[in-house]
Coordinates of C-alpha atoms in Angstrom, one line a residue:
X1 CA 24.0 18.8 -57.2
X2 CA 26.3 21.7 -56.3
X3 CA 25.3 25.1 -57.8
X4 CA 27.6 26.7 -60.4
X5 CA 28.0 30.3 -59.2
X6 CA 30.4 33.0 -60.3
X7 CA 32.0 34.9 -57.4
X8 CA 34.0 38.1 -57.4
X9 CA 36.8 36.3 -55.5
X10 CA 37.7 34.6 -58.8
X11 CA 38.8 38.0 -60.3
X12 CA 42.5 38.3 -60.7
X13 CA 42.4 41.9 -62.0
X14 CA 43.2 41.2 -65.6
X15 CA 40.1 42.1 -67.7
X16 CA 40.6 39.6 -70.6
X17 CA 41.0 36.8 -68.1
X18 CA 38.3 37.8 -65.6
X19 CA 35.8 38.3 -68.5
X20 CA 36.4 34.9 -69.9
X21 CA 36.2 33.2 -66.5
X22 CA 32.8 34.8 -65.8
X23 CA 31.5 33.8 -69.2
X24 CA 32.7 30.2 -68.6
X25 CA 30.8 30.1 -65.4
X26 CA 27.6 31.4 -67.1
X27 CA 27.9 28.8 -69.8
X28 CA 28.3 26.0 -67.3
X29 CA 25.4 27.2 -65.1
X30 CA 23.1 27.4 -68.1
X31 CA 24.1 23.8 -69.1
X32 CA 23.6 22.6 -65.6
X33 CA 20.2 24.2 -65.3
X34 CA 19.0 22.7 -68.6
X35 CA 20.2 19.2 -67.7
X36 CA 18.5 19.4 -64.3
X37 CA 15.2 20.8 -65.6
X38 CA 15.0 18.4 -68.6
X39 CA 16.1 15.0 -67.5
X40 CA 14.3 13.1 -70.2
X41 CA 15.4 12.1 -73.7
X42 CA 15.4 14.6 -76.6
X43 CA 18.0 17.1 -75.3
X44 CA 21.1 15.2 -76.5
X45 CA 21.7 17.5 -79.5
X46 CA 21.3 20.5 -77.2
X47 CA 23.9 19.1 -74.8
X48 CA 26.3 18.3 -77.6
X49 CA 26.1 21.8 -79.0
X50 CA 26.5 23.5 -75.7
X51 CA 29.4 21.3 -74.6
X52 CA 31.1 21.9 -78.0
X53 CA 30.7 25.7 -77.5
X54 CA 32.0 25.4 -73.9
X55 CA 35.0 23.5 -75.1
X56 CA 35.8 25.9 -77.9
X57 CA 35.5 28.9 -75.6
X58 CA 37.7 27.3 -73.0
X59 CA 40.4 26.7 -75.5
X60 CA 40.2 30.3 -76.7
X61 CA 40.5 31.4 -73.2
X62 CA 43.5 29.3 -72.6
X63 CA 45.2 30.8 -75.6
X64 CA 44.4 34.4 -74.5
X65 CA 45.6 33.7 -71.0
X66 CA 48.8 32.2 -72.2
X67 CA 49.4 35.2 -74.5
X68 CA 48.9 37.5 -71.5
X69 CA 51.4 35.4 -69.4
X70 CA 54.0 35.7 -72.3
X71 CA 53.4 39.4 -72.5
X72 CA 54.4 39.9 -68.9
X73 CA 57.1 37.3 -69.0
X74 CA 55.5 35.3 -66.3
X75 CA 58.2 33.1 -64.8
X76 CA 55.9 30.0 -64.3
X77 CA 54.4 30.2 -67.8
X78 CA 55.8 26.8 -68.8
X79 CA 54.3 25.1 -65.7
X80 CA 50.9 26.9 -66.2
X81 CA 50.7 26.0 -69.9
X82 CA 51.5 22.4 -69.1
X83 CA 48.4 22.3 -66.8
X84 CA 46.3 23.8 -69.7
X85 CA 47.7 21.2 -72.1
X86 CA 47.0 18.3 -69.7
X87 CA 43.4 19.4 -69.2
X88 CA 42.9 19.7 -72.9
X89 CA 44.6 16.5 -74.0
X90 CA 43.8 14.2 -71.0
X91 CA 41.0 15.4 -68.7
X92 CA 38.7 16.8 -71.4
X93 CA 39.2 13.8 -73.7
X94 CA 38.3 11.5 -70.8
X95 CA 35.2 13.5 -69.8
X96 CA 33.9 13.6 -73.4
X97 CA 34.4 9.9 -73.8
X98 CA 32.2 9.3 -70.8
X99 CA 29.5 11.6 -72.3
X100 CA 29.6 9.7 -75.6
X101 CA 29.3 6.3 -73.8
X102 CA 26.3 7.6 -71.8
X103 CA 24.6 8.9 -74.9
X104 CA 24.8 12.4 -73.5
X105 CA 22.3 11.6 -70.7
X106 CA 21.3 14.4 -68.3
X107 CA 23.1 12.9 -65.4
X108 CA 26.3 12.5 -67.4
X109 CA 26.1 16.1 -68.4
X110 CA 25.7 17.1 -64.8
X111 CA 28.8 15.1 -63.8
X112 CA 30.7 16.7 -66.7
X113 CA 29.8 20.2 -65.6
X114 CA 30.4 19.5 -61.9
X115 CA 33.9 18.2 -62.5
X116 CA 34.8 20.9 -65.0
X117 CA 33.5 23.7 -62.8
X118 CA 35.4 22.3 -59.8
X119 CA 38.6 22.1 -61.9
X120 CA 38.2 25.7 -63.1
X121 CA 37.5 27.1 -59.7
X122 CA 40.5 25.4 -58.2
X123 CA 42.7 26.4 -61.1
X124 CA 41.7 30.0 -60.8
X125 CA 42.3 30.2 -57.1
X126 CA 45.7 28.5 -57.3
X127 CA 47.3 28.9 -60.7
X128 CA 45.6 32.0 -62.1
X129 CA 45.8 34.1 -59.0
X130 CA 49.5 33.3 -58.9
X131 CA 49.9 35.2 -62.3
X132 CA 49.3 38.4 -60.4
X133 CA 51.3 37.3 -57.3
X134 CA 48.5 35.8 -55.2
X135 CA 47.4 32.3 -54.4
X136 CA 49.5 29.1 -53.8
X137 CA 50.3 27.8 -57.2
X138 CA 52.6 24.8 -57.3
X139 CA 56.0 26.0 -58.6
X140 CA 57.0 22.8 -60.3
X141 CA 58.6 21.4 -57.2
X142 CA 61.2 18.7 -57.5
X143 CA 59.6 15.6 -56.0
X144 CA 62.2 13.1 -57.3
X145 CA 63.6 12.2 -54.0
X146 CA 60.1 11.8 -52.4
X147 CA 59.0 9.7 -55.4
X148 CA 61.8 7.2 -54.8
X149 CA 60.9 6.9 -51.1
X150 CA 57.2 6.5 -51.8
X151 CA 57.9 3.9 -54.5
X152 CA 59.9 1.8 -52.1
X153 CA 57.3 2.1 -49.4
X154 CA 54.5 1.2 -51.9
X155 CA 56.4 -1.9 -52.9
X156 CA 56.7 -2.9 -49.2
X157 CA 53.0 -2.4 -48.8
X158 CA 52.2 -4.5 -51.8
X159 CA 54.3 -7.3 -50.5
X160 CA 52.9 -7.2 -47.0
X161 CA 49.2 -6.6 -47.9
X162 CA 48.9 -8.4 -51.2
X163 CA 52.1 -10.6 -51.4
X164 CA 53.0 -9.1 -54.8
X165 CA 55.7 -6.8 -56.1
X166 CA 54.7 -3.3 -57.1
X167 CA 56.5 -1.3 -59.9
X168 CA 56.2 2.4 -60.5
X169 CA 54.6 2.8 -63.9
X170 CA 54.2 6.6 -64.0
X171 CA 55.3 9.4 -61.7
X172 CA 52.8 11.7 -63.4
X173 CA 49.5 9.8 -63.3
X174 CA 46.9 11.9 -65.1
X175 CA 43.7 10.5 -63.7
X176 CA 42.9 8.1 -66.5
X177 CA 40.7 5.1 -65.7
X178 CA 42.5 2.1 -64.2
X179 CA 39.6 -0.3 -64.7
X180 CA 36.9 -1.3 -62.3
X181 CA 38.2 -0.4 -58.9
X182 CA 37.8 1.1 -55.5
X183 CA 38.8 4.5 -54.3
X184 CA 39.4 6.2 -51.0
X185 CA 40.8 9.5 -49.5
X186 CA 42.1 10.2 -46.0
X187 CA 43.6 13.1 -44.1
X188 CA 46.5 13.2 -41.6
X189 CA 48.1 15.8 -39.4
X190 CA 51.8 16.0 -38.7
X191 CA 53.7 17.5 -35.8
X192 CA 54.8 20.5 -37.9
X193 CA 51.3 21.7 -38.4
X194 CA 51.0 20.2 -41.9
X195 CA 47.8 18.6 -43.1
X196 CA 48.1 15.8 -45.6
X197 CA 45.5 14.4 -47.9
X198 CA 46.0 11.0 -49.5
X199 CA 44.0 9.8 -52.5
X200 CA 44.0 6.1 -53.4
X201 CA 42.7 4.0 -56.2
X202 CA 42.9 0.3 -56.6
X203 CA 41.9 -2.1 -59.3
X204 CA 39.3 -4.7 -58.3
X205 CA 41.5 -7.9 -58.5
X206 CA 44.1 -6.3 -56.2
X207 CA 41.4 -5.4 -53.7
X208 CA 40.0 -8.9 -53.8
X209 CA 43.5 -10.3 -53.0
X210 CA 43.8 -8.0 -50.0
X211 CA 40.4 -8.9 -48.7
X212 CA 41.1 -12.6 -49.1
X213 CA 44.2 -12.3 -47.0
X214 CA 42.8 -10.3 -44.1
X215 CA 39.0 -10.7 -44.1
X216 CA 37.4 -10.8 -40.8
X217 CA 34.4 -13.0 -40.2
X218 CA 31.0 -11.2 -40.1
X219 CA 32.2 -8.0 -41.8
X220 CA 30.4 -6.7 -44.9
X221 CA 32.0 -5.7 -48.2
X222 CA 32.6 -2.1 -47.3
X223 CA 34.1 -3.0 -44.0
X224 CA 36.5 -5.3 -45.8
X225 CA 37.4 -2.6 -48.3
X226 CA 38.1 -0.2 -45.5
X227 CA 40.2 -2.7 -43.8
X228 CA 42.5 -3.0 -46.8
X229 CA 42.7 0.7 -47.3
X230 CA 43.5 1.2 -43.6
X231 CA 46.4 -1.2 -43.9
X232 CA 47.8 0.7 -46.9
X233 CA 47.3 4.1 -45.2
X234 CA 49.0 3.1 -42.0
X235 CA 52.1 2.0 -43.9
X236 CA 52.2 5.0 -46.2
X237 CA 51.5 7.4 -43.4
X238 CA 54.7 6.4 -41.6
X239 CA 56.9 7.8 -44.3
X240 CA 55.3 11.2 -43.9
X241 CA 55.6 11.0 -40.1
X242 CA 51.9 11.3 -39.9
X243 CA 50.5 11.5 -36.4
X244 CA 46.8 11.9 -36.0
X245 CA 44.4 10.6 -38.7
X246 CA 40.7 11.2 -39.2
X247 CA 38.6 8.2 -38.5
X248 CA 38.4 6.0 -41.6
X249 CA 34.7 5.4 -42.3
X250 CA 32.4 4.6 -45.3
X251 CA 32.3 8.3 -46.0
X252 CA 36.0 8.1 -47.0
X253 CA 35.1 5.7 -49.9
X254 CA 34.6 7.3 -53.3
X255 CA 33.1 6.2 -56.6
X256 CA 34.9 6.7 -59.8
X257 CA 33.4 10.2 -60.4
X258 CA 34.2 11.3 -56.9
X259 CA 37.7 10.1 -57.2
X260 CA 38.2 12.0 -60.5
X261 CA 36.6 15.2 -59.2
X262 CA 38.9 15.1 -56.2
X263 CA 41.9 14.3 -58.3
X264 CA 41.3 17.4 -60.5
X265 CA 41.7 19.6 -57.5
X266 CA 45.4 19.1 -58.0
X267 CA 47.9 16.7 -56.4
X268 CA 51.7 17.5 -56.7
X269 CA 52.5 13.9 -56.3
X270 CA 50.3 11.4 -58.3
X271 CA 51.8 8.0 -58.9
X272 CA 50.6 4.9 -60.7
X273 CA 51.9 1.5 -59.7
X274 CA 51.4 -1.9 -61.4
X275 CA 51.4 -5.4 -60.0
X276 CA 50.9 -8.7 -61.7
X277 CA 47.2 -8.7 -60.6
X278 CA 46.3 -5.0 -61.0
X279 CA 47.0 -1.3 -60.7
X280 CA 46.9 1.1 -57.8
X281 CA 47.2 4.8 -57.5
X282 CA 48.7 6.9 -54.7
X283 CA 48.4 10.6 -54.6
X284 CA 49.0 13.2 -51.9
X285 CA 49.0 16.9 -51.3
X286 CA 49.7 19.0 -48.2
X287 CA 49.1 22.4 -46.8
X288 CA 50.0 24.3 -43.6
X289 CA 47.1 24.5 -41.1
X290 CA 46.6 27.8 -39.4
X291 CA 46.9 27.8 -35.6
X292 CA 43.5 27.6 -34.0
X293 CA 43.4 29.7 -30.8
X294 CA 40.6 29.1 -28.3
X295 CA 38.2 31.9 -27.6
X296 CA 39.0 33.8 -24.4

């Protein structure tokens, strides 16, 4: 399990914000340490109290950070607050539901902390650093034209791979559970030096339809799943003019927790589609790759 460690790189130079961030990391580290050292029963009440305290302190921090942004008239305040609200109303609710269903088991607590710490670290480096003019926060880009193109491409993929129509259900998928399913991520490079990352989720009946239509004799279950994902990725990659792709292997497959942890890193485009036999999710993000010069 990844260690929860505070680092000076997370400081943004605003005392009330930096102090709260450091304390949040200390709380999460203590909770992780306890859950790893005491894996048996009998610690559920301790976990509940600590997570309740972590949640309360997180919400207090959000309020203080928002107050600071208002005080300096931060131009992206609305966008930033929307992220806070989504985490509170969607992500945290989903995480706490998983804890309740597990009976606050040690492993569930560890997943909770790992996901929350990952979200916080990513949020600090992108959104919070942008408050003081650093980082690469998303500026509320208008993706409406891209969404239309992606939706049409997704419908073509659904027809070709699954022989069903696909309808865009939500242009702002929030990471909620789509039911028992399969998940995958893949990276592509484009001619302009842009690196793309795709994140896919697919409900089980839809995957079964795809496997039935293109199964190859002698291949195992994971190979069949990869085959279906490969077909989807090849179609979707074309609309981004993707050139080189990393090899798609079993390492690209994710479980539900892995998918959610990756999703929380932030995807400007996160779409939920429905078909008559199941849902599927398509998310992407991109960044410019620095030129790599060979050593002389």
